[in-house]
mmCIF file of C-alpha atoms and ligand atoms in Angstrom:
data_model
loop_
_atom_site.group_PDB
_atom_site.id
_atom_site.type_symbol
_atom_site.label_atom_id
_atom_site.label_comp_id
_atom_site.label_asym_id
_atom_site.label_seq_id
_atom_site.Cartn_x
_atom_site.Cartn_y
_atom_site.Cartn_z
ATOM 1 C CA UNK A 1323 0.027 0.031 -0.031
ATOM 2 C CA UNK A 1324 2.802 2.464 1.043
ATOM 3 C CA UNK A 1325 4.575 1.621 -2.250
ATOM 4 C CA UNK A 1326 1.590 2.550 -4.252
ATOM 5 C CA UNK A 1327 1.122 5.853 -2.432
ATOM 6 C CA UNK A 1328 4.707 6.695 -2.960
ATOM 7 C CA UNK A 1329 4.578 5.884 -6.712
ATOM 8 C CA UNK A 1330 1.325 7.968 -6.948
ATOM 9 C CA UNK A 1331 2.912 10.936 -5.183
ATOM 10 C CA UNK A 1332 5.906 10.774 -7.495
ATOM 11 C CA UNK A 1333 3.570 10.673 -10.464
ATOM 12 C CA UNK A 1334 1.592 13.658 -9.144
ATOM 13 C CA UNK A 1335 4.869 15.513 -8.590
ATOM 14 C CA UNK A 1336 6.030 14.658 -12.125
ATOM 15 C CA UNK A 1337 2.854 15.821 -13.681
ATOM 16 C CA UNK A 1338 2.568 19.041 -11.780
ATOM 17 C CA UNK A 1339 6.180 19.677 -12.253
ATOM 18 C CA UNK A 1340 5.855 19.318 -16.063
ATOM 19 C CA UNK A 1341 2.883 21.619 -16.201
ATOM 20 C CA UNK A 1342 4.888 24.339 -14.537
ATOM 21 C CA UNK A 1343 7.065 24.673 -17.626
ATOM 22 C CA UNK A 1344 3.994 25.382 -19.669
ATOM 23 C CA UNK A 1345 1.836 28.372 -18.845
ATOM 24 C CA UNK A 1346 -1.891 28.584 -19.244
ATOM 25 C CA UNK A 1347 -3.316 28.745 -22.756
ATOM 26 C CA UNK A 1348 -5.398 31.725 -23.738
ATOM 27 C CA UNK A 1349 -6.495 33.758 -26.740
ATOM 28 C CA UNK A 1350 -5.253 37.306 -26.273
ATOM 29 C CA UNK A 1351 -7.311 40.245 -27.642
ATOM 30 C CA UNK A 1352 -6.319 43.842 -28.162
ATOM 31 C CA UNK A 1353 -9.284 46.020 -28.920
ATOM 32 C CA UNK A 1354 -8.876 49.813 -29.261
ATOM 33 C CA UNK A 1355 -11.162 52.632 -30.473
ATOM 34 C CA UNK A 1356 -9.335 55.919 -30.606
ATOM 35 C CA UNK A 1357 -9.958 59.245 -32.158
ATOM 36 C CA UNK A 1358 -8.189 58.321 -35.457
ATOM 37 C CA UNK A 1359 -7.783 54.587 -35.406
ATOM 38 C CA UNK A 1360 -9.404 51.349 -34.560
ATOM 39 C CA UNK A 1361 -7.521 48.153 -33.658
ATOM 40 C CA UNK A 1362 -8.745 44.557 -33.258
ATOM 41 C CA UNK A 1363 -6.055 41.927 -32.814
ATOM 42 C CA UNK A 1364 -6.424 38.265 -31.671
ATOM 43 C CA UNK A 1365 -3.726 35.638 -31.287
ATOM 44 C CA UNK A 1366 -3.115 32.580 -29.202
ATOM 45 C CA UNK A 1367 -0.890 32.407 -26.142
ATOM 46 C CA UNK A 1368 0.059 28.775 -26.293
ATOM 47 C CA UNK A 1369 2.018 28.658 -22.978
ATOM 48 C CA UNK A 1370 5.162 27.663 -24.830
ATOM 49 C CA UNK A 1371 7.680 30.404 -24.151
ATOM 50 C CA UNK A 1372 9.750 30.148 -27.375
ATOM 51 C CA UNK A 1373 6.729 30.067 -29.651
ATOM 52 C CA UNK A 1374 4.795 32.793 -27.806
ATOM 53 C CA UNK A 1375 7.896 35.099 -27.919
ATOM 54 C CA UNK A 1376 7.964 34.968 -31.741
ATOM 55 C CA UNK A 1377 4.152 35.453 -32.023
ATOM 56 C CA UNK A 1378 4.199 38.433 -29.706
ATOM 57 C CA UNK A 1379 7.264 39.962 -31.557
ATOM 58 C CA UNK A 1380 5.441 39.662 -34.841
ATOM 59 C CA UNK A 1381 2.227 41.236 -33.472
ATOM 60 C CA UNK A 1382 4.044 44.199 -31.747
ATOM 61 C CA UNK A 1383 6.047 44.819 -34.793
ATOM 62 C CA UNK A 1384 2.930 45.272 -36.883
ATOM 63 C CA UNK A 1385 1.109 47.305 -34.185
ATOM 64 C CA UNK A 1386 4.051 49.633 -33.633
ATOM 65 C CA UNK A 1387 4.499 50.473 -37.341
ATOM 66 C CA UNK A 1388 0.805 50.976 -37.663
ATOM 67 C CA UNK A 1389 0.727 53.414 -34.577
ATOM 68 C CA UNK A 1390 3.825 55.113 -35.990
ATOM 69 C CA UNK A 1391 2.343 55.514 -39.520
ATOM 70 C CA UNK A 1392 -0.911 56.973 -38.239
ATOM 71 C CA UNK A 1393 0.587 59.202 -35.482
ATOM 72 C CA UNK A 1394 -1.884 61.903 -34.464
ATOM 73 C CA UNK A 1395 -3.117 62.405 -37.996
ATOM 74 C CA UNK A 1396 -6.963 62.743 -38.096
ATOM 75 C CA UNK A 1397 -8.717 61.768 -41.260
ATOM 76 C CA UNK A 1398 -12.426 61.466 -42.349
ATOM 77 C CA UNK A 1399 -12.323 57.700 -41.862
ATOM 78 C CA UNK A 1400 -10.501 56.015 -39.009
ATOM 79 C CA UNK A 1401 -7.552 53.776 -39.988
ATOM 80 C CA UNK A 1402 -8.087 50.221 -39.129
ATOM 81 C CA UNK A 1403 -5.734 47.365 -38.159
ATOM 82 C CA UNK A 1404 -7.039 43.881 -37.684
ATOM 83 C CA UNK A 1405 -5.066 40.707 -37.062
ATOM 84 C CA UNK A 1406 -6.928 37.420 -36.943
ATOM 85 C CA UNK A 1407 -5.463 33.891 -36.157
ATOM 86 C CA UNK A 1408 -6.026 30.250 -36.832
ATOM 87 C CA UNK A 1409 -4.529 27.787 -34.455
ATOM 88 C CA UNK A 1410 -4.427 23.987 -34.227
ATOM 89 C CA UNK A 1411 -2.213 21.164 -33.112
ATOM 90 C CA UNK A 1412 -1.415 18.399 -35.637
ATOM 91 C CA UNK A 1413 -0.395 14.944 -34.121
ATOM 92 C CA UNK A 1414 -0.610 16.158 -30.562
ATOM 93 C CA UNK A 1415 2.757 18.078 -30.732
ATOM 94 C CA UNK A 1416 2.995 20.297 -33.866
ATOM 95 C CA UNK A 1417 1.488 23.694 -33.138
ATOM 96 C CA UNK A 1418 0.275 25.491 -36.337
ATOM 97 C CA UNK A 1419 -0.544 29.195 -36.270
ATOM 98 C CA UNK A 1420 -1.636 31.452 -39.106
ATOM 99 C CA UNK A 1421 -1.734 35.212 -38.386
ATOM 100 C CA UNK A 1422 -3.636 37.245 -41.032
ATOM 101 C CA UNK A 1423 -3.142 41.036 -40.977
ATOM 102 C CA UNK A 1424 -5.758 43.357 -42.555
ATOM 103 C CA UNK A 1425 -4.686 46.956 -42.782
ATOM 104 C CA UNK A 1426 -6.916 49.842 -43.894
ATOM 105 C CA UNK A 1427 -4.790 53.038 -44.023
ATOM 106 C CA UNK A 1428 -5.852 54.080 -47.485
ATOM 107 C CA UNK A 1429 -8.692 53.322 -49.883
ATOM 108 C CA UNK A 1430 -7.271 49.865 -50.654
ATOM 109 C CA UNK A 1431 -6.906 47.223 -47.933
ATOM 110 C CA UNK A 1432 -3.497 45.658 -47.371
ATOM 111 C CA UNK A 1433 -3.423 41.784 -46.487
ATOM 112 C CA UNK A 1434 -0.505 40.000 -45.080
ATOM 113 C CA UNK A 1435 -0.004 36.409 -43.743
ATOM 114 C CA UNK A 1436 2.549 34.846 -41.479
ATOM 115 C CA UNK A 1437 2.734 31.245 -40.279
ATOM 116 C CA UNK A 1438 4.413 29.460 -37.407
ATOM 117 C CA UNK A 1439 4.956 25.672 -37.152
ATOM 118 C CA UNK A 1440 6.380 24.603 -33.802
ATOM 119 C CA UNK A 1441 7.313 21.156 -32.536
ATOM 120 C CA UNK A 1442 6.459 21.160 -28.791
ATOM 121 C CA UNK A 1443 8.394 18.019 -28.039
ATOM 122 C CA UNK A 1444 11.722 19.186 -29.586
ATOM 123 C CA UNK A 1445 11.077 22.797 -28.709
ATOM 124 C CA UNK A 1446 11.788 24.196 -32.209
ATOM 125 C CA UNK A 1447 10.343 25.782 -35.209
ATOM 126 C CA UNK A 1448 9.789 23.611 -38.382
ATOM 127 C CA UNK A 1449 10.394 24.571 -41.951
ATOM 128 C CA UNK A 1450 8.646 23.032 -44.914
ATOM 129 C CA UNK A 1451 11.557 20.751 -45.816
ATOM 130 C CA UNK A 1452 11.705 19.505 -42.250
ATOM 131 C CA UNK A 1453 8.295 17.796 -42.627
ATOM 132 C CA UNK A 1454 8.021 16.979 -46.327
ATOM 133 C CA UNK A 1455 10.183 16.015 -49.282
ATOM 134 C CA UNK A 1456 8.456 16.411 -52.606
ATOM 135 C CA UNK A 1457 9.638 17.512 -55.950
ATOM 136 C CA UNK A 1458 9.684 21.311 -56.032
ATOM 137 C CA UNK A 1459 9.188 21.130 -59.800
ATOM 138 C CA UNK A 1460 5.933 19.197 -59.449
ATOM 139 C CA UNK A 1461 4.636 21.678 -56.922
ATOM 140 C CA UNK A 1462 5.650 24.526 -59.126
ATOM 141 C CA UNK A 1463 3.718 23.022 -62.066
ATOM 142 C CA UNK A 1464 0.636 22.540 -59.891
ATOM 143 C CA UNK A 1465 0.654 26.111 -58.818
ATOM 144 C CA UNK A 1466 1.200 27.385 -62.236
ATOM 145 C CA UNK A 1467 -1.837 25.428 -63.543
ATOM 146 C CA UNK A 1468 -3.939 26.471 -60.486
ATOM 147 C CA UNK A 1469 -3.362 30.252 -60.953
ATOM 148 C CA UNK A 1470 -2.905 30.271 -64.747
ATOM 149 C CA UNK A 1471 -3.892 33.885 -65.394
ATOM 150 C CA UNK A 1472 -2.450 35.569 -62.477
ATOM 151 C CA UNK A 1473 0.819 33.656 -61.625
ATOM 152 C CA UNK A 1474 4.201 35.475 -61.557
ATOM 153 C CA UNK A 1475 6.537 32.701 -62.653
ATOM 154 C CA UNK A 1476 9.860 34.327 -61.890
ATOM 155 C CA UNK A 1477 8.757 35.018 -58.337
ATOM 156 C CA UNK A 1478 7.351 31.615 -57.786
ATOM 157 C CA UNK A 1479 10.769 29.895 -57.512
ATOM 158 C CA UNK A 1480 11.935 32.380 -54.926
ATOM 159 C CA UNK A 1481 8.804 31.929 -52.836
ATOM 160 C CA UNK A 1482 9.277 28.104 -52.829
ATOM 161 C CA UNK A 1483 12.986 28.308 -52.023
ATOM 162 C CA UNK A 1484 13.301 29.592 -48.482
ATOM 163 C CA UNK A 1485 10.974 30.368 -45.582
ATOM 164 C CA UNK A 1486 7.840 29.210 -47.471
ATOM 165 C CA UNK A 1487 4.841 30.007 -45.353
ATOM 166 C CA UNK A 1488 2.954 26.726 -44.656
ATOM 167 C CA UNK A 1489 0.836 24.696 -42.141
ATOM 168 C CA UNK A 1490 -0.079 21.069 -42.087
ATOM 169 C CA UNK A 1491 -2.693 18.582 -40.905
ATOM 170 C CA UNK A 1492 -2.578 14.705 -40.873
ATOM 171 C CA UNK A 1493 -3.459 14.494 -44.561
ATOM 172 C CA UNK A 1494 -2.641 17.775 -46.157
ATOM 173 C CA UNK A 1495 -0.228 20.705 -46.436
ATOM 174 C CA UNK A 1496 -1.292 24.378 -47.022
ATOM 175 C CA UNK A 1497 1.004 27.047 -48.462
ATOM 176 C CA UNK A 1498 0.346 30.689 -48.030
ATOM 177 C CA UNK A 1499 1.527 33.638 -50.182
ATOM 178 C CA UNK A 1500 1.066 37.340 -49.697
ATOM 179 C CA UNK A 1501 -0.555 39.545 -52.360
ATOM 180 C CA UNK A 1502 1.800 39.913 -55.290
ATOM 181 C CA UNK A 1503 4.130 37.292 -53.871
ATOM 182 C CA UNK A 1504 3.358 34.782 -56.601
ATOM 183 C CA UNK A 1505 0.124 36.091 -58.181
ATOM 184 C CA UNK A 1506 -1.143 39.426 -59.370
ATOM 185 C CA UNK A 1507 -4.330 39.061 -57.314
ATOM 186 C CA UNK A 1508 -4.060 42.375 -55.556
ATOM 187 C CA UNK A 1509 -5.770 42.111 -52.185
ATOM 188 C CA UNK A 1510 -6.144 38.418 -51.444
ATOM 189 C CA UNK A 1511 -3.823 36.060 -49.680
ATOM 190 C CA UNK A 1512 -3.080 32.995 -51.873
ATOM 191 C CA UNK A 1513 -3.855 29.838 -49.900
ATOM 192 C CA UNK A 1514 -2.947 26.576 -51.675
ATOM 193 C CA UNK A 1515 -3.797 23.318 -50.053
ATOM 194 C CA UNK A 1516 -2.817 19.850 -51.416
ATOM 195 C CA UNK A 1517 -3.153 16.294 -50.109
ATOM 196 C CA UNK A 1518 0.004 14.829 -48.576
ATOM 197 C CA UNK A 1519 0.695 11.697 -46.537
ATOM 198 C CA UNK A 1520 4.380 10.886 -46.670
ATOM 199 C CA UNK A 1521 5.624 13.111 -43.885
ATOM 200 C CA UNK A 1522 9.225 12.922 -42.738
ATOM 201 C CA UNK A 1523 8.112 13.224 -39.123
ATOM 202 C CA UNK A 1524 5.855 10.869 -37.033
ATOM 203 C CA UNK A 1525 2.275 12.058 -36.632
ATOM 204 C CA UNK A 1526 0.205 10.545 -33.896
ATOM 205 C CA UNK A 1527 -3.444 10.503 -34.920
ATOM 206 C CA UNK A 1528 -6.109 12.065 -32.718
ATOM 207 C CA UNK A 1529 -9.396 10.601 -31.740
ATOM 208 C CA UNK A 1530 -12.209 13.037 -32.430
ATOM 209 C CA UNK A 1531 -14.605 13.616 -29.519
ATOM 210 C CA UNK A 1532 -18.199 14.004 -30.293
ATOM 211 C CA UNK A 1533 -20.114 17.112 -29.228
ATOM 212 C CA UNK A 1534 -22.631 16.095 -26.577
ATOM 213 C CA UNK A 1535 -23.669 19.517 -25.160
ATOM 214 C CA UNK A 1536 -27.365 20.240 -25.333
ATOM 215 C CA UNK A 1537 -28.324 23.784 -24.465
ATOM 216 C CA UNK A 1538 -31.271 23.934 -22.087
ATOM 217 C CA UNK A 1539 -32.845 27.330 -21.444
ATOM 218 C CA UNK A 1540 -33.364 28.031 -17.748
ATOM 219 C CA UNK A 1541 -36.733 29.266 -16.506
ATOM 220 C CA UNK A 1542 -36.391 32.139 -14.230
ATOM 221 C CA UNK A 1543 -38.786 34.289 -12.181
ATOM 222 C CA UNK A 1544 -38.507 37.926 -13.388
ATOM 223 C CA UNK A 1545 -39.893 40.782 -11.266
ATOM 224 C CA UNK A 1546 -41.412 43.879 -12.879
ATOM 225 C CA UNK A 1547 -41.113 45.828 -9.685
ATOM 226 C CA UNK A 1548 -37.417 45.738 -8.875
ATOM 227 C CA UNK A 1549 -35.183 48.208 -10.549
ATOM 228 C CA UNK A 1550 -33.564 46.279 -13.379
ATOM 229 C CA UNK A 1551 -30.439 46.489 -15.709
ATOM 230 C CA UNK A 1552 -29.134 44.363 -18.490
ATOM 231 C CA UNK A 1553 -25.356 43.682 -18.144
ATOM 232 C CA UNK A 1554 -23.483 43.072 -21.408
ATOM 233 C CA UNK A 1555 -20.007 41.966 -22.104
ATOM 234 C CA UNK A 1556 -18.184 42.363 -25.546
ATOM 235 C CA UNK A 1557 -15.050 40.992 -27.123
ATOM 236 C CA UNK A 1558 -14.918 37.689 -25.218
ATOM 237 C CA UNK A 1559 -14.712 34.950 -24.244
ATOM 238 C CA UNK A 1560 -11.388 35.109 -22.539
ATOM 239 C CA UNK A 1561 -9.528 33.586 -19.601
ATOM 240 C CA UNK A 1562 -11.512 35.909 -17.240
ATOM 241 C CA UNK A 1563 -14.955 34.897 -18.517
ATOM 242 C CA UNK A 1564 -15.468 31.873 -16.260
ATOM 243 C CA UNK A 1565 -14.605 33.903 -13.149
ATOM 244 C CA UNK A 1566 -17.016 36.613 -14.229
ATOM 245 C CA UNK A 1567 -19.844 33.989 -14.792
ATOM 246 C CA UNK A 1568 -19.143 32.545 -11.211
ATOM 247 C CA UNK A 1569 -19.200 36.029 -9.677
ATOM 248 C CA UNK A 1570 -22.521 36.888 -11.371
ATOM 249 C CA UNK A 1571 -23.958 33.572 -10.079
ATOM 250 C CA UNK A 1572 -22.915 34.560 -6.515
ATOM 251 C CA UNK A 1573 -25.088 37.636 -6.853
ATOM 252 C CA UNK A 1574 -27.990 35.855 -8.590
ATOM 253 C CA UNK A 1575 -27.159 37.990 -11.617
ATOM 254 C CA UNK A 1576 -27.066 37.189 -15.438
ATOM 255 C CA UNK A 1577 -25.615 38.889 -18.431
ATOM 256 C CA UNK A 1578 -25.507 38.806 -22.245
ATOM 257 C CA UNK A 1579 -22.021 37.980 -23.618
ATOM 258 C CA UNK A 1580 -21.492 39.248 -27.169
ATOM 259 C CA UNK A 1581 -18.782 36.956 -28.395
ATOM 260 C CA UNK A 1582 -16.356 36.721 -31.309
ATOM 261 C CA UNK A 1583 -16.522 33.651 -33.536
ATOM 262 C CA UNK A 1584 -12.787 33.226 -33.715
ATOM 263 C CA UNK A 1585 -12.674 32.431 -30.036
ATOM 264 C CA UNK A 1586 -15.474 29.855 -29.817
ATOM 265 C CA UNK A 1587 -13.550 26.712 -30.545
ATOM 266 C CA UNK A 1588 -10.799 27.519 -27.947
ATOM 267 C CA UNK A 1589 -13.286 28.412 -25.186
ATOM 268 C CA UNK A 1590 -15.954 25.781 -25.596
ATOM 269 C CA UNK A 1591 -15.967 24.801 -21.961
ATOM 270 C CA UNK A 1592 -16.213 28.409 -20.787
ATOM 271 C CA UNK A 1593 -19.124 29.068 -23.144
ATOM 272 C CA UNK A 1594 -20.965 25.928 -21.946
ATOM 273 C CA UNK A 1595 -20.477 27.057 -18.377
ATOM 274 C CA UNK A 1596 -21.812 30.589 -19.351
ATOM 275 C CA UNK A 1597 -25.030 29.129 -20.872
ATOM 276 C CA UNK A 1598 -25.495 26.531 -18.142
ATOM 277 C CA UNK A 1599 -25.633 29.342 -15.616
ATOM 278 C CA UNK A 1600 -28.478 31.166 -17.246
ATOM 279 C CA UNK A 1601 -26.548 33.689 -19.387
ATOM 280 C CA UNK A 1602 -27.252 34.655 -22.927
ATOM 281 C CA UNK A 1603 -24.843 34.725 -25.915
ATOM 282 C CA UNK A 1604 -24.923 37.408 -28.713
ATOM 283 C CA UNK A 1605 -22.910 37.880 -31.909
ATOM 284 C CA UNK A 1606 -20.109 40.422 -31.955
ATOM 285 C CA UNK A 1607 -18.735 39.464 -35.382
ATOM 286 C CA UNK A 1608 -16.073 36.846 -36.251
ATOM 287 C CA UNK A 1609 -12.789 38.725 -35.744
ATOM 288 C CA UNK A 1610 -13.840 42.301 -34.750
ATOM 289 C CA UNK A 1611 -13.421 44.036 -38.148
ATOM 290 C CA UNK A 1612 -15.523 47.169 -38.475
ATOM 291 C CA UNK A 1613 -18.675 45.881 -40.139
ATOM 292 C CA UNK A 1614 -19.794 49.047 -41.890
ATOM 293 C CA UNK A 1615 -16.764 48.926 -44.123
ATOM 294 C CA UNK A 1616 -17.238 45.497 -45.517
ATOM 295 C CA UNK A 1617 -19.049 44.502 -48.719
ATOM 296 C CA UNK A 1618 -22.113 42.418 -48.485
ATOM 297 C CA UNK A 1619 -20.351 38.954 -48.767
ATOM 298 C CA UNK A 1620 -17.737 39.911 -46.161
ATOM 299 C CA UNK A 1621 -20.384 41.267 -43.833
ATOM 300 C CA UNK A 1622 -22.467 38.122 -44.021
ATOM 301 C CA UNK A 1623 -19.412 36.036 -43.516
ATOM 302 C CA UNK A 1624 -18.546 37.911 -40.329
ATOM 303 C CA UNK A 1625 -22.067 37.389 -38.857
ATOM 304 C CA UNK A 1626 -23.007 33.923 -40.236
ATOM 305 C CA UNK A 1627 -19.732 32.206 -39.447
ATOM 306 C CA UNK A 1628 -20.138 33.164 -35.839
ATOM 307 C CA UNK A 1629 -23.764 32.029 -35.655
ATOM 308 C CA UNK A 1630 -22.689 28.807 -37.368
ATOM 309 C CA UNK A 1631 -19.872 27.799 -35.124
ATOM 310 C CA UNK A 1632 -21.962 28.563 -31.957
ATOM 311 C CA UNK A 1633 -24.754 26.391 -33.300
ATOM 312 C CA UNK A 1634 -22.329 23.609 -34.158
ATOM 313 C CA UNK A 1635 -20.348 23.605 -30.888
ATOM 314 C CA UNK A 1636 -23.004 24.652 -28.416
ATOM 315 C CA UNK A 1637 -26.327 23.762 -30.148
ATOM 316 C CA UNK A 1638 -27.407 27.373 -29.343
ATOM 317 C CA UNK A 1639 -29.211 29.865 -31.633
ATOM 318 C CA UNK A 1640 -27.906 33.421 -31.427
ATOM 319 C CA UNK A 1641 -30.570 36.142 -31.863
ATOM 320 C CA UNK A 1642 -28.810 39.316 -30.974
ATOM 321 C CA UNK A 1643 -26.055 41.252 -32.631
ATOM 322 C CA UNK A 1644 -23.813 43.972 -31.222
ATOM 323 C CA UNK A 1645 -21.862 45.621 -34.039
ATOM 324 C CA UNK A 1646 -18.162 46.173 -33.558
ATOM 325 C CA UNK A 1647 -17.136 49.704 -32.407
ATOM 326 C CA UNK A 1648 -20.926 50.404 -32.137
ATOM 327 C CA UNK A 1649 -20.901 51.238 -35.921
ATOM 328 C CA UNK A 1650 -24.167 50.778 -37.847
ATOM 329 C CA UNK A 1651 -25.224 51.726 -41.359
ATOM 330 C CA UNK A 1652 -28.167 50.921 -43.645
ATOM 331 C CA UNK A 1653 -26.450 48.053 -45.330
ATOM 332 C CA UNK A 1654 -25.980 46.368 -42.011
ATOM 333 C CA UNK A 1655 -29.605 46.959 -40.948
ATOM 334 C CA UNK A 1656 -30.985 45.774 -44.253
ATOM 335 C CA UNK A 1657 -28.662 42.740 -45.004
ATOM 336 C CA UNK A 1658 -28.427 41.172 -41.583
ATOM 337 C CA UNK A 1659 -31.576 39.828 -40.156
ATOM 338 C CA UNK A 1660 -30.721 40.038 -36.415
ATOM 339 C CA UNK A 1661 -31.745 42.209 -33.499
ATOM 340 C CA UNK A 1662 -29.148 44.989 -33.077
ATOM 341 C CA UNK A 1663 -28.386 45.821 -29.415
ATOM 342 C CA UNK A 1664 -26.452 48.860 -28.380
ATOM 343 C CA UNK A 1665 -26.100 50.272 -24.842
ATOM 344 C CA UNK A 1666 -26.846 53.411 -22.779
ATOM 345 C CA UNK A 1667 -24.306 53.046 -20.008
ATOM 346 C CA UNK A 1668 -20.694 53.003 -21.187
ATOM 347 C CA UNK A 1669 -18.325 52.007 -18.338
ATOM 348 C CA UNK A 1670 -15.326 52.834 -20.481
ATOM 349 C CA UNK A 1671 -13.635 49.852 -18.910
ATOM 350 C CA UNK A 1672 -11.419 49.271 -21.946
ATOM 351 C CA UNK A 1673 -9.922 52.622 -21.510
ATOM 352 C CA UNK A 1674 -9.871 53.207 -17.792
ATOM 353 C CA UNK A 1675 -8.398 49.825 -16.870
ATOM 354 C CA UNK A 1676 -8.710 50.679 -13.168
ATOM 355 C CA UNK A 1677 -11.320 48.724 -11.279
ATOM 356 C CA UNK A 1678 -12.294 51.627 -8.809
ATOM 357 C CA UNK A 1679 -12.749 54.075 -11.689
ATOM 358 C CA UNK A 1680 -14.756 51.647 -13.750
ATOM 359 C CA UNK A 1681 -17.014 50.887 -10.679
ATOM 360 C CA UNK A 1682 -17.550 54.585 -9.962
ATOM 361 C CA UNK A 1683 -18.416 55.375 -13.525
ATOM 362 C CA UNK A 1684 -20.868 52.433 -13.718
ATOM 363 C CA UNK A 1685 -22.587 53.040 -10.492
ATOM 364 C CA UNK A 1686 -22.962 56.817 -11.273
ATOM 365 C CA UNK A 1687 -24.710 56.049 -14.576
ATOM 366 C CA UNK A 1688 -26.770 52.991 -13.802
ATOM 367 C CA UNK A 1689 -30.596 53.493 -13.560
ATOM 368 C CA UNK A 1690 -33.609 51.328 -13.928
ATOM 369 C CA UNK A 1691 -33.974 50.003 -17.461
ATOM 370 C CA UNK A 1692 -30.412 50.711 -18.635
ATOM 371 C CA UNK A 1693 -28.158 48.400 -20.657
ATOM 372 C CA UNK A 1694 -24.505 48.451 -19.404
ATOM 373 C CA UNK A 1695 -21.463 47.936 -21.667
ATOM 374 C CA UNK A 1696 -18.436 46.109 -20.299
ATOM 375 C CA UNK A 1697 -15.723 43.818 -21.707
ATOM 376 C CA UNK A 1698 -14.807 40.407 -20.277
ATOM 377 C CA UNK A 1699 -11.229 40.458 -21.579
ATOM 378 C CA UNK A 1700 -9.712 42.639 -18.733
ATOM 379 C CA UNK A 1701 -8.862 41.616 -15.226
ATOM 380 C CA UNK A 1702 -9.714 45.248 -14.082
ATOM 381 C CA UNK A 1703 -13.293 44.643 -15.362
ATOM 382 C CA UNK A 1704 -13.575 41.478 -13.309
ATOM 383 C CA UNK A 1705 -12.400 43.293 -10.218
ATOM 384 C CA UNK A 1706 -14.749 46.227 -10.934
ATOM 385 C CA UNK A 1707 -17.671 43.824 -10.771
ATOM 386 C CA UNK A 1708 -16.532 42.834 -7.325
ATOM 387 C CA UNK A 1709 -17.425 46.453 -6.269
ATOM 388 C CA UNK A 1710 -20.374 46.969 -8.524
ATOM 389 C CA UNK A 1711 -22.456 43.726 -7.937
ATOM 390 C CA UNK A 1712 -22.647 44.008 -4.105
ATOM 391 C CA UNK A 1713 -23.546 47.643 -4.380
ATOM 392 C CA UNK A 1714 -26.312 47.040 -6.881
ATOM 393 C CA UNK A 1715 -27.642 44.139 -4.754
ATOM 394 C CA UNK A 1716 -27.766 46.494 -1.808
ATOM 395 C CA UNK A 1717 -29.876 48.934 -3.955
ATOM 396 C CA UNK A 1718 -32.302 46.130 -4.732
ATOM 397 C CA UNK A 1719 -31.326 45.821 -8.488
ATOM 398 C CA UNK A 1720 -32.187 42.852 -10.569
ATOM 399 C CA UNK A 1721 -29.435 42.079 -13.024
ATOM 400 C CA UNK A 1722 -30.529 40.215 -16.225
ATOM 401 C CA UNK A 1723 -29.757 39.447 -19.853
ATOM 402 C CA UNK A 1724 -30.782 41.736 -22.740
ATOM 403 C CA UNK A 1725 -33.646 39.478 -23.687
ATOM 404 C CA UNK A 1726 -34.911 39.277 -20.139
ATOM 405 C CA UNK A 1727 -34.837 43.091 -19.897
ATOM 406 C CA UNK A 1728 -36.892 43.354 -23.030
ATOM 407 C CA UNK A 1729 -39.308 40.761 -21.587
ATOM 408 C CA UNK A 1730 -39.690 42.819 -18.390
ATOM 409 C CA UNK A 1731 -40.261 46.013 -20.345
ATOM 410 C CA UNK A 1732 -42.996 44.240 -22.214
ATOM 411 C CA UNK A 1733 -44.586 43.020 -19.026
ATOM 412 C CA UNK A 1734 -44.447 46.464 -17.540
ATOM 413 C CA UNK A 1735 -46.177 47.987 -20.520
ATOM 414 C CA UNK A 1736 -48.894 45.356 -20.351
ATOM 415 C CA UNK A 1737 -49.383 46.101 -16.670
ATOM 416 C CA UNK A 1738 -49.704 49.809 -17.446
ATOM 417 C CA UNK A 1739 -52.411 49.280 -20.190
ATOM 418 C CA UNK A 1740 -54.446 46.766 -18.030
HETATM 419 ZN ZN1 ZN B 3006 -15.900 45.030 -29.394
#
C-alpha cells in the first residue's frame, strides 16, 4: 500500500512539475477605438515560451509600425488594423499558427499572412523541408496550372525556395503567399492546399470527440417591480470569463455575452459554463473588423460564421447582434436579419483599466432599465464587478440579460395598459 502511495505521489509531482514549464493557454485580444484609429487583434498564447515570444514579436512589430504611421493624423475615416488567427495542433505536438493582417490606411486594404509551425516536443520551429520532401518542380507546375492567369512565374521559384509559409494537418499541407508574392491578385492572400501523406516526421493520430452538449434554457422568475439593468460583455470569451460568470452567479445575476466567432472553438468549456448558468450569448462578429466597411459578402461571412460555429459547438441559436465599435449603417440593418443591441451606459472599462474608476463610472450612470457595456477580457473589469455587484444588490437591483430586460419592459407595458 505504502509503495503505491509513494509511486502515486511521485507521479503527481512529475505531472504538476511538467505543467509548470507550460503556462496557461489563452486567446489574447487587443481592442482599441481611438480618435483616429481602430484596432482589433487576436492571437493565441500557447503557453510555450519560445513560440509565444515569436508570435508576440510579430504582433508588436505590426502594431508599432501602424501606430507610427498613423501618428496623430486625423482623417475622415478612422484607420483600421485587424489581425486574426487560426490555431491547431497536428499529431498532438505540432502547433500550427496562421496570423492574417488586414490593414486599412488608404482606400485599398492591405493583407499579409505569417505562419508558425512549432514542434512542442523538440522545442523548435519547423520549416517546410523538415516535414516533407516532394519535388519542387511538381509543386511549381501545380501552382502554375492552378493560378494560370495571375501567376508571376519568376517570383514563384523564390517563394518556394526559403521560408515558405505553410501549415499542415494529418493529410494535407497548405502554402500561403502574400498579395503579389506569386500572383497578381491584388488584395487576397493566396492559400494553396494539397493532399499529402508521406511526412518525414511521425504524426500521432487524434481521436475526435463527439459534441454532446445540449443547451437547455433555464426558467427564471423575473420581477417587474425591482429596478432592473441588463449587463453586457463584449469581445470575449477570455481567460476571465469563467470567473465573471461565477461572480455573477454569487449575486444571482445574469448577463449577455457578445462573443467573437474566432474564440469559440478554444473556449468551448467556458461558453458551456456561461450558458448553463442562465446567461445569454450574442454575436459580436467573427474577428472584430468594423462591419460598416465590408461589402455584403464579407459582412455576411462575419456574422454567419459566428452563428454557425456557436450552433455547431454549443447547439445554441444566437438572436442578438452587437456591431463592432458600435458602428451601424443601412447596409448592416438591411442585410443582416438580427436584433441589433447597443447600450446606454458605457463604463469605458477598456480605456480606464482601473477597477475603482470603472465601478465609480458604472454606479454613477446606472438607472432602472439601462443596458450596461463592459468587456470580459480585462482583469480590471472582473475586479470592478466585485465592487459593482454587491452595491447594486444593496440597492435592490435585478441584473438580467438583454432578452430578459426586453421581456420585463413588455410585461411592464402590459401592466400599465391593463
Ligand atoms: Zn468590441
